[in-house]
Amino acid sequence: MTSGNKAIRTGAAAAVLGALLLAATACEPSGADVSGDSKTSEQPSATNSPKAGETSSPKPSEASAKGGGGSAKPSGGSGNAGGDAGKGDGAAVAACAVSDLAFSATNEDEKGKPVRHLLLTVTNTGDKKCNLYEYPYLRFPYARAPIAVIKDSKDAPPTLAPGEKAYAALLASGGHMDTYDTNTLPLSLQGPDPGSKPSDPANVSLPGQVSFDDGARVTYWITASGLALRFIMSS
C-alpha cells in the first residue's frame, strides 16, 4: 500500500511538471519574432538620418514658413548700377584718336605759285562719334616751339560722326627765320584741357615741298572749310 501511494504521487508530480513546461513554452515568443524585432530597432531611419558629410535641409513647407526660398534673387541695386553705367557710357563722346581719323593737306594757292596756304582736313573713319579739341599740334623736329595758333579762329570743339569732316587752315610762311623745308607734316591731336600732352603725331603728306618759317600759323579745328580759310587767305 505504501509503495502504491508513492508511485501515484510520483506520477502526479510528473504530470503537473509537464503541464507547467508546456504552459511556459506557449508564453515565449518564437525565435523568428525575436530576430525581426531586434533588427528593426537597430536599423537607423533612412528618412530622418542624413548620411555622413551631409546636412539635412528643411522641407519646402518649412522653408516657406521661415521666409526662405529655393533660390536667391539678384540684388536690384547692382542691376540698376550696371544700367546707369551703360547709359552714361553711351551718352559720353570721347576725344578723337589718331587711329580713328584720316588726314590730308591740300594746296589753296594758284598753280605756279609757292605753296603757302594749306587746308588740313580730318575725316572720322571710326564707327563712333568723337570730339576734336583745340587745334592741330604741329611741331617739326628740332623746332623750338610748335606752330602758333590764330586765336581769333577759336570755335566750339567739333563733334564728328562717322564719315564727317573738320578743317584747319595752315599758313606755312610769313616770317624770315627758322626756315624748314619738308613734304610731310607731323600732326598731333590735343585733349580737352589746354596744355594737355598731345598725342603721337600722324605724318600727313603735303602737296609737294613746302617751306615753313617762324611766321607759320594754324587755325583751330572748324567744321566749315571756307570759314577756316578766311583766317589765312588775306596773309
XYZ file of N, CA and C in Angstrom:
705
model
N 0.829 -1.199 0.000
C 0.000 0.000 0.000
C 0.854 1.234 0.000
N 1.884 1.170 0.783
C 2.798 2.314 0.840
C 3.491 2.515 -0.466
N 3.956 1.457 -1.094
C 4.637 1.572 -2.396
C 3.693 2.079 -3.455
N 2.463 1.677 -3.428
C 1.500 2.156 -4.434
C 1.223 3.623 -4.293
N 1.122 4.126 -3.044
C 0.867 5.572 -2.842
C 2.013 6.418 -3.384
N 3.270 5.920 -3.167
C 4.440 6.660 -3.683
C 4.412 6.725 -5.196
N 4.044 5.662 -5.830
C 4.019 5.656 -7.301
C 3.000 6.622 -7.834
N 1.822 6.656 -7.119
C 0.769 7.572 -7.566
C 1.203 9.027 -7.435
N 1.883 9.314 -6.281
C 2.343 10.725 -6.083
C 3.420 11.108 -7.088
N 4.301 10.194 -7.394
C 5.383 10.484 -8.358
C 4.801 10.746 -9.732
N 3.807 9.925 -10.118
C 3.187 10.146 -11.437
C 2.424 11.442 -11.495
N 1.768 11.831 -10.412
C 1.033 13.117 -10.401
C 1.972 14.308 -10.488
N 3.080 14.189 -9.761
C 4.061 15.299 -9.812
C 4.626 15.460 -11.211
N 4.910 14.333 -11.874
C 5.452 14.413 -13.235
C 4.451 15.022 -14.189
N 3.168 14.680 -13.929
C 2.135 15.254 -14.811
C 2.009 16.750 -14.615
N 2.063 17.190 -13.373
C 1.994 18.664 -13.096
C 3.183 19.387 -13.696
N 4.429 18.810 -13.551
C 5.639 19.441 -14.118
C 5.547 19.550 -15.622
N 5.027 18.486 -16.261
C 4.887 18.537 -17.717
C 3.917 19.601 -18.150
N 2.830 19.736 -17.377
C 1.851 20.786 -17.719
C 2.439 22.178 -17.585
N 3.245 22.386 -16.540
C 3.887 23.696 -16.335
C 4.860 24.014 -17.477
N 5.638 23.026 -17.920
C 6.600 23.252 -19.013
C 5.884 23.616 -20.309
N 4.754 22.944 -20.584
C 4.001 23.275 -21.797
C 3.446 24.682 -21.740
N 2.994 25.080 -20.557
C 2.457 26.453 -20.427
C 3.535 27.501 -20.603
N 4.736 27.231 -20.041
C 5.846 28.204 -20.179
C 6.287 28.315 -21.627
N 6.331 27.195 -22.317
C 6.744 27.217 -23.728
C 5.761 27.988 -24.584
N 4.491 27.858 -24.293
C 3.473 28.584 -25.076
C 3.545 30.074 -24.879
N 4.024 30.542 -23.744
C 4.092 32.005 -23.471
C 5.290 32.667 -24.088
N 6.375 31.956 -24.446
C 7.576 32.581 -25.005
C 7.379 32.924 -26.480
N 7.957 34.101 -26.991
C 7.874 34.436 -28.422
C 8.741 33.517 -29.242
N 8.416 33.353 -30.494
C 9.206 32.496 -31.375
C 10.536 33.134 -31.690
N 11.524 32.332 -32.135
C 12.853 32.855 -32.490
C 12.801 33.801 -33.638
N 11.919 33.586 -34.641
C 11.800 34.486 -35.796
C 11.301 35.835 -35.367
N 10.342 35.860 -34.414
C 9.804 37.153 -33.960
C 10.858 37.941 -33.224
N 11.635 37.289 -32.387
C 12.683 37.999 -31.634
C 13.709 38.571 -32.575
N 14.127 37.791 -33.555
C 15.131 38.267 -34.512
C 14.616 39.456 -35.284
N 13.386 39.435 -35.751
C 12.826 40.552 -36.527
C 12.728 41.806 -35.700
N 12.279 41.724 -34.434
C 12.182 42.930 -33.586
C 13.546 43.519 -33.349
N 14.558 42.692 -33.172
C 15.915 43.179 -32.896
C 16.457 43.935 -34.087
N 16.253 43.432 -35.288
C 16.757 44.108 -36.489
C 16.067 45.438 -36.680
N 14.782 45.486 -36.428
C 14.044 46.731 -36.625
C 14.517 47.821 -35.694
N 14.827 47.495 -34.473
C 15.253 48.502 -33.504
C 16.675 48.960 -33.754
N 17.517 48.132 -34.380
C 18.906 48.500 -34.601
C 19.109 49.313 -35.878
N 18.259 49.249 -36.905
C 18.453 49.964 -38.174
C 18.062 51.417 -38.029
N 18.908 52.386 -38.493
C 18.539 53.815 -38.450
C 17.469 54.113 -39.476
N 16.759 55.192 -39.257
C 15.702 55.618 -40.180
C 16.317 56.254 -41.410
N 16.014 55.772 -42.615
C 16.565 56.330 -43.851
C 15.999 57.703 -44.128
N 14.833 58.014 -43.585
C 14.193 59.304 -43.860
C 14.719 60.408 -42.965
N 14.951 60.103 -41.702
C 15.274 61.146 -40.724
C 16.761 61.325 -40.502
N 17.614 60.338 -40.839
C 19.036 60.428 -40.502
C 19.843 60.709 -41.752
N 20.603 61.852 -41.836
C 21.449 62.144 -43.003
C 22.662 61.263 -43.029
N 23.200 61.083 -44.230
C 24.436 60.337 -44.393
C 25.612 61.152 -43.886
N 26.761 60.481 -43.708
C 27.959 61.187 -43.241
C 28.369 62.229 -44.262
N 28.700 63.439 -43.788
C 29.129 64.510 -44.671
C 28.007 65.326 -45.244
N 26.744 64.988 -44.972
C 25.614 65.735 -45.497
C 24.879 66.425 -44.367
N 24.178 67.485 -44.733
C 23.341 68.176 -43.759
C 21.915 68.109 -44.226
N 21.047 68.001 -43.284
C 19.633 67.918 -43.646
C 19.111 69.289 -44.000
N 18.223 69.386 -44.988
C 17.627 70.645 -45.407
C 16.161 70.634 -45.066
N 15.584 71.801 -44.765
C 14.182 71.831 -44.394
C 13.304 71.472 -45.569
N 12.150 70.929 -45.259
C 11.179 70.639 -46.291
C 10.654 71.930 -46.895
N 10.124 71.904 -48.136
C 9.587 73.120 -48.762
C 8.599 73.856 -47.883
N 7.755 73.103 -47.159
C 6.780 73.773 -46.302
C 7.445 74.497 -45.161
N 8.553 73.884 -44.621
C 9.274 74.525 -43.530
C 9.995 75.768 -44.021
N 10.606 75.719 -45.249
C 11.304 76.883 -45.797
C 10.340 78.022 -46.020
N 9.129 77.716 -46.507
C 8.154 78.778 -46.742
C 7.719 79.412 -45.450
N 7.585 78.594 -44.402
C 7.169 79.144 -43.122
C 8.203 80.064 -42.548
N 9.507 79.783 -42.830
C 10.582 80.617 -42.302
C 10.903 81.792 -43.205
N 10.273 81.893 -44.364
C 10.518 83.021 -45.260
C 11.616 82.754 -46.256
N 12.189 81.544 -46.303
C 13.268 81.236 -47.229
C 12.719 80.775 -48.548
N 13.505 80.906 -49.616
C 13.104 80.462 -50.937
C 14.052 79.431 -51.462
N 13.706 78.817 -52.572
C 14.576 77.815 -53.149
C 15.828 78.425 -53.735
N 15.785 79.680 -54.278
C 16.956 80.342 -54.859
C 16.874 81.815 -54.561
N 18.078 82.454 -54.425
C 18.129 83.877 -54.102
C 18.026 84.703 -55.365
N 17.252 85.775 -55.341
C 17.147 86.673 -56.476
C 18.330 87.626 -56.503
N 18.810 88.085 -57.704
C 19.913 89.046 -57.750
C 19.510 90.350 -57.123
N 20.522 91.031 -56.597
C 20.271 92.308 -55.946
C 19.814 93.348 -56.946
N 18.751 94.038 -56.624
C 18.266 95.082 -57.527
C 19.232 96.241 -57.638
N 20.005 96.496 -56.570
C 20.935 97.629 -56.595
C 22.023 97.449 -57.631
N 22.625 96.246 -57.685
C 23.712 96.041 -58.644
C 23.206 96.080 -60.073
N 21.981 95.599 -60.305
C 21.439 95.652 -61.667
C 21.214 97.077 -62.120
N 20.678 97.918 -61.251
C 20.451 99.306 -61.622
C 21.747 100.047 -61.869
N 22.762 99.738 -61.060
C 24.043 100.417 -61.234
C 24.628 100.110 -62.601
N 24.526 98.839 -63.020
C 25.047 98.490 -64.337
C 24.313 99.198 -65.444
N 22.986 99.334 -65.297
C 22.206 100.027 -66.324
C 22.553 101.488 -66.410
N 22.739 102.115 -65.245
C 23.098 103.534 -65.253
C 24.464 103.747 -65.863
N 25.387 102.819 -65.551
C 26.737 102.969 -66.119
C 26.693 102.844 -67.631
N 25.862 101.919 -68.124
C 25.752 101.762 -69.577
C 25.210 102.999 -70.234
N 24.195 103.626 -69.579
C 23.635 104.845 -70.151
C 24.675 105.955 -70.184
N 25.487 106.021 -69.117
C 26.498 107.077 -69.062
C 27.525 106.914 -70.167
N 27.948 105.651 -70.384
C 28.945 105.401 -71.417
C 28.379 105.742 -72.796
N 27.094 105.451 -73.026
C 26.502 105.737 -74.316
C 26.373 107.215 -74.577
N 26.161 108.022 -73.526
C 25.954 109.450 -73.690
C 27.275 110.195 -73.864
N 28.362 109.668 -73.326
C 29.643 110.355 -73.379
C 30.257 110.236 -74.776
N 30.912 111.329 -75.221
C 31.611 111.332 -76.504
C 33.099 111.494 -76.212
N 33.880 110.540 -76.619
C 35.305 110.542 -76.324
C 36.058 111.455 -77.290
N 37.267 111.780 -76.899
C 38.136 112.550 -77.782
C 38.563 111.678 -78.961
N 38.713 112.299 -80.112
C 39.141 111.565 -81.302
C 40.554 111.030 -81.109
N 40.787 109.842 -81.611
C 42.111 109.244 -81.603
C 42.689 109.270 -83.015
N 43.996 109.352 -83.102
C 44.650 109.395 -84.407
C 44.281 108.172 -85.242
N 44.152 107.018 -84.586
C 43.857 105.780 -85.305
C 42.456 105.759 -85.909
N 41.557 106.646 -85.447
C 40.188 106.682 -85.960
C 39.976 107.773 -87.004
N 41.046 108.404 -87.435
C 40.927 109.551 -88.346
C 41.792 109.367 -89.584
N 41.388 110.028 -90.644
C 42.203 110.119 -91.860
C 42.546 111.585 -92.076
N 43.788 111.878 -92.475
C 44.270 113.259 -92.628
C 44.698 113.526 -94.069
N 44.519 114.759 -94.468
C 45.004 115.181 -95.791
C 45.320 116.668 -95.756
N 46.139 117.100 -96.696
C 46.516 118.520 -96.821
C 46.451 118.899 -98.294
N 45.751 119.969 -98.589
C 45.610 120.421 -99.986
C 46.150 121.833 -100.140
N 46.668 122.111 -101.345
C 47.216 123.431 -101.671
C 46.083 124.372 -102.069
N 46.016 125.552 -101.449
C 44.977 126.536 -101.745
C 45.509 127.722 -102.546
N 46.751 127.628 -103.028
C 47.328 128.711 -103.828
C 47.166 128.421 -105.313
N 47.292 129.473 -106.094
C 47.194 129.316 -107.545
C 48.357 128.488 -108.069
N 48.076 127.787 -109.156
C 49.107 126.952 -109.751
C 50.295 127.792 -110.187
N 51.486 127.336 -109.892
C 52.708 128.040 -110.261
C 53.257 128.909 -109.153
N 52.472 129.181 -108.128
C 52.947 129.994 -107.016
C 53.476 129.091 -105.898
N 54.363 129.610 -105.067
C 54.848 128.823 -103.931
C 53.677 128.430 -103.013
N 53.784 127.255 -102.458
C 52.719 126.769 -101.567
C 52.878 127.438 -100.206
N 51.893 128.275 -99.855
C 51.895 128.937 -98.542
C 50.598 128.699 -97.769
N 49.502 128.521 -98.499
C 48.189 128.361 -97.866
C 47.701 126.924 -98.041
N 47.484 126.276 -96.937
C 47.095 124.867 -96.941
C 45.794 124.653 -96.162
N 45.021 123.695 -96.602
C 43.821 123.303 -95.863
C 44.022 121.880 -95.352
N 44.003 121.741 -94.029
C 44.118 120.435 -93.393
C 42.709 119.869 -93.177
N 42.501 118.668 -93.625
C 41.187 118.024 -93.494
C 41.337 116.741 -92.688
N 40.429 116.533 -91.737
C 40.412 115.307 -90.949
C 39.033 114.669 -91.097
N 39.004 113.364 -91.321
C 37.757 112.612 -91.514
C 37.665 111.511 -90.464
N 36.497 111.405 -89.852
C 36.271 110.340 -88.870
C 36.025 109.026 -89.622
N 36.984 108.131 -89.562
C 36.858 106.826 -90.220
C 36.475 105.725 -89.227
N 36.200 106.095 -87.973
C 35.797 105.118 -86.967
C 34.306 104.837 -87.040
N 33.810 104.122 -86.038
C 32.388 103.770 -86.004
C 31.633 104.471 -84.880
N 32.267 105.460 -84.237
C 31.619 106.199 -83.158
C 31.889 107.687 -83.315
N 31.039 108.499 -82.706
C 31.287 109.936 -82.668
C 32.527 110.218 -81.822
N 33.210 111.325 -82.139
C 34.343 111.738 -81.319
C 34.493 113.257 -81.404
N 35.163 113.827 -80.425
C 35.373 115.273 -80.357
C 36.797 115.635 -80.741
N 36.925 116.715 -81.505
C 38.238 117.287 -81.827
C 38.449 118.521 -80.945
N 39.538 118.555 -80.239
C 39.783 119.653 -79.305
C 40.915 120.564 -79.779
N 40.776 121.828 -79.426
C 41.803 122.834 -79.669
C 42.139 122.948 -81.166
N 43.403 122.775 -81.510
C 43.871 122.969 -82.889
C 44.948 121.933 -83.192
N 45.303 121.726 -84.457
C 46.364 120.772 -84.777
C 47.674 121.180 -84.107
N 48.265 120.244 -83.395
C 49.554 120.500 -82.747
C 50.630 120.116 -83.755
N 51.312 121.145 -84.296
C 52.292 120.949 -85.372
C 53.666 121.393 -84.895
N 54.540 120.432 -84.738
C 55.894 120.769 -84.288
C 56.903 119.918 -85.058
N 57.771 120.601 -85.792
C 58.777 119.914 -86.581
C 59.939 119.471 -85.688
N 60.661 118.451 -86.125
C 61.824 118.014 -85.346
C 62.821 119.164 -85.149
N 63.302 119.299 -83.953
C 64.296 120.302 -83.562
C 63.752 121.730 -83.540
N 62.447 121.890 -83.778
C 61.876 123.243 -83.706
C 61.803 123.674 -82.246
N 61.966 124.974 -82.008
C 61.933 125.496 -80.647
C 60.532 125.498 -80.051
N 59.504 125.558 -80.904
C 58.119 125.607 -80.433
C 57.205 125.105 -81.539
N 55.989 124.702 -81.200
C 55.030 124.309 -82.242
C 54.538 125.530 -83.010
N 53.930 125.308 -84.158
C 53.357 126.406 -84.943
C 52.263 127.088 -84.125
N 52.309 128.424 -84.106
C 51.374 129.195 -83.273
C 49.963 129.151 -83.855
N 48.959 129.310 -82.968
C 47.562 129.274 -83.373
C 47.036 130.698 -83.580
N 46.110 130.847 -84.499
C 45.415 132.123 -84.704
C 44.265 132.169 -83.695
N 44.417 132.968 -82.668
C 43.474 132.937 -81.540
C 42.052 133.336 -81.933
N 41.940 134.243 -82.888
C 40.598 134.700 -83.286
C 39.769 133.609 -83.953
N 40.399 132.521 -84.328
C 39.670 131.463 -85.039
C 39.023 130.443 -84.094
N 39.128 130.682 -82.811
C 38.619 129.689 -81.856
C 37.114 129.517 -81.996
N 36.671 128.244 -81.982
C 35.261 127.896 -82.121
C 34.977 126.728 -81.183
N 33.714 126.322 -81.094
C 33.362 125.169 -80.260
C 34.021 123.919 -80.832
N 34.485 123.014 -79.973
C 35.122 121.785 -80.467
C 34.165 120.990 -81.361
N 34.576 120.646 -82.561
C 33.690 119.872 -83.449
C 33.461 118.454 -82.922
N 32.236 117.983 -83.074
C 31.904 116.585 -82.807
C 31.666 115.911 -84.145
N 32.460 114.899 -84.426
C 32.404 114.245 -85.730
C 31.732 112.885 -85.622
N 30.647 112.731 -86.354
C 30.045 111.410 -86.508
C 30.861 110.642 -87.548
N 30.726 109.328 -87.610
C 31.468 108.565 -88.626
C 31.238 109.123 -90.029
N 32.347 109.406 -90.718
C 32.282 109.947 -92.072
C 32.316 111.458 -92.143
N 32.130 112.159 -91.043
C 32.142 113.630 -91.060
C 33.560 114.179 -91.014
N 33.682 115.465 -91.422
C 34.990 116.094 -91.552
C 35.083 117.370 -90.718
N 36.308 117.759 -90.435
C 36.605 119.061 -89.829
C 37.863 119.586 -90.503
N 38.103 120.904 -90.329
C 39.174 121.554 -91.093
C 39.986 122.483 -90.206
N 41.219 122.706 -90.653
C 42.072 123.738 -90.064
C 42.896 124.327 -91.204
N 42.975 125.652 -91.238
C 43.763 126.330 -92.279
C 45.173 126.569 -91.752
N 46.153 126.381 -92.624
C 47.557 126.498 -92.225
C 48.288 127.453 -93.157
N 48.869 128.504 -92.576
C 49.743 129.422 -93.312
C 51.173 128.971 -93.067
N 51.889 128.584 -94.151
C 53.204 127.968 -93.987
C 54.302 128.965 -93.674
N 54.224 130.147 -94.271
C 55.327 131.095 -94.089
C 54.791 132.519 -94.003
N 55.573 133.368 -93.388
C 55.208 134.771 -93.232
C 56.290 135.528 -92.505
N 57.321 134.820 -92.102
C 58.457 135.445 -91.431
C 59.717 135.234 -92.253
N 60.841 135.389 -91.613
C 62.105 135.305 -92.347
C 63.139 134.486 -91.589
N 62.711 133.732 -90.578
C 63.671 132.977 -89.763
C 63.209 131.529 -89.609
N 64.162 130.719 -89.228
C 63.903 129.310 -88.925
C 63.163 128.606 -90.063
N 63.711 128.703 -91.248
C 63.085 128.062 -92.406
C 63.281 126.547 -92.351
N 62.219 125.866 -92.709
C 62.270 124.397 -92.675
C 61.516 123.892 -93.883
N 62.191 123.166 -94.771
C 61.582 122.616 -95.976
C 61.233 121.144 -95.759
N 60.003 120.791 -96.109
C 59.561 119.415 -95.877
C 58.382 119.059 -96.779
N 58.152 117.766 -96.980
C 56.977 117.311 -97.728
C 56.019 116.496 -96.848
N 56.301 116.456 -95.553
C 55.387 115.817 -94.591
C 55.193 116.721 -93.382
N 54.060 116.570 -92.737
C 53.706 117.423 -91.613
C 53.378 116.547 -90.396
N 54.117 116.681 -89.286
C 53.788 115.904 -88.084
C 52.608 116.540 -87.336
N 51.443 115.909 -87.391
C 50.225 116.474 -86.806
C 49.793 115.628 -85.602
N 49.667 116.282 -84.447
C 49.193 115.614 -83.230
C 47.855 116.212 -82.798
N 47.080 115.433 -82.079
C 45.801 115.888 -81.534
C 45.967 116.303 -80.081
N 45.107 117.233 -79.656
C 45.147 117.705 -78.282
C 43.913 117.225 -77.517
N 44.039 117.193 -76.188
C 42.934 116.790 -75.337
C 42.029 117.966 -75.001
N 40.983 117.735 -74.189
C 40.021 118.788 -73.863
C 40.597 119.894 -72.994
N 41.666 119.607 -72.267
C 42.268 120.621 -71.403
C 43.431 121.300 -72.111
N 43.401 122.641 -72.232
C 44.517 123.354 -72.877
C 45.842 123.026 -72.189
N 46.848 122.756 -72.989
C 48.154 122.427 -72.435
C 48.344 120.955 -72.137
N 47.320 120.141 -72.398
C 47.461 118.706 -72.158
C 48.457 118.108 -73.149
N 49.031 116.984 -72.782
C 50.029 116.361 -73.633
C 49.404 115.921 -74.951
N 49.978 116.294 -76.086
C 49.405 115.895 -77.380
C 49.652 114.421 -77.651
N 48.879 113.906 -78.603
C 49.024 112.507 -78.988
C 50.303 112.306 -79.802
N 50.610 111.053 -80.059
C 51.694 110.768 -81.004
C 51.299 111.312 -82.371
N 52.258 111.840 -83.123
C 51.906 112.503 -84.385
C 51.562 111.534 -85.504
N 50.693 112.012 -86.392
C 50.439 111.339 -87.665
C 51.188 112.126 -88.736
N 51.908 111.459 -89.588
C 52.667 112.135 -90.643
C 51.757 112.362 -91.850
N 51.400 113.626 -92.064
C 50.477 113.997 -93.139
C 51.291 114.410 -94.371
N 50.977 113.811 -95.505
C 51.686 114.145 -96.740
C 51.261 115.520 -97.237
N 52.231 116.342 -97.626
C 51.965 117.683 -98.169
C 51.976 117.639 -99.697
N 51.316 118.601 -100.329
C 51.283 118.639 -101.809
C 52.609 119.188 -102.368
N 53.647 118.401 -102.241
C 54.961 118.832 -102.706
C 55.805 119.378 -101.555
N 56.947 119.961 -101.950
C 57.868 120.544 -100.969
C 57.340 121.896 -100.512
N 57.274 122.093 -99.199
C 56.743 123.333 -98.634
C 57.776 123.915 -97.676
N 57.978 125.251 -97.774
C 58.894 125.944 -96.859
C 58.106 126.564 -95.716
N 58.474 126.192 -94.499
C 57.881 126.765 -93.291
C 58.903 127.668 -92.630
N 58.402 128.705 -91.942
C 59.296 129.558 -91.178
C 58.610 129.990 -89.886
N 59.212 130.940 -89.191
C 58.688 131.342 -87.882
C 57.378 132.123 -87.973
N 56.949 132.454 -89.187
C 55.675 133.153 -89.354
C 54.501 132.206 -89.615
N 54.724 130.891 -89.527
C 53.655 129.926 -89.786
C 52.568 130.037 -88.711
N 51.312 129.867 -89.151
C 50.166 129.964 -88.248
C 49.127 128.913 -88.644
N 48.324 128.473 -87.664
C 47.279 127.486 -87.913
C 46.026 127.892 -87.151
N 44.861 127.536 -87.683
C 43.595 127.852 -87.014
C 43.168 126.705 -86.094
N 42.174 126.986 -85.280
C 41.508 125.926 -84.518
C 40.755 125.017 -85.491
N 40.364 123.853 -85.005
C 39.524 122.970 -85.812
C 38.158 123.612 -86.010
N 37.695 123.626 -87.272
C 36.428 124.274 -87.635
C 35.667 123.327 -88.563
N 34.345 123.339 -88.474
C 33.545 122.414 -89.292
C 33.301 122.912 -90.721
N 33.606 124.197 -91.012
C 33.399 124.756 -92.361
C 34.758 125.122 -92.955
N 35.084 124.540 -94.101
C 36.395 124.790 -94.705
C 36.556 126.251 -95.136
N 35.483 126.834 -95.689
C 35.580 128.232 -96.137
C 35.857 129.173 -94.987
N 35.231 128.930 -93.851
C 35.462 129.787 -92.685
C 36.894 129.658 -92.191
N 37.417 128.447 -92.192
C 38.802 128.260 -91.757
C 39.771 129.020 -92.664
N 39.559 128.956 -93.980
C 40.478 129.612 -94.913
C 40.426 131.133 -94.815
N 39.305 131.694 -94.385
C 39.193 133.150 -94.274
C 40.243 133.728 -93.329
N 40.721 132.950 -92.387
C 41.680 133.452 -91.395
C 43.106 133.530 -91.943
N 43.369 132.901 -93.114
C 44.750 132.930 -93.616
C 44.880 133.488 -95.037
N 43.788 133.506 -95.823
C 43.934 133.854 -97.235
C 44.323 135.323 -97.451
N 44.093 136.179 -96.507
C 44.477 137.590 -96.660
C 45.936 137.820 -96.291
N 46.621 136.808 -95.830
C 48.029 136.960 -95.412
C 48.959 136.444 -96.507
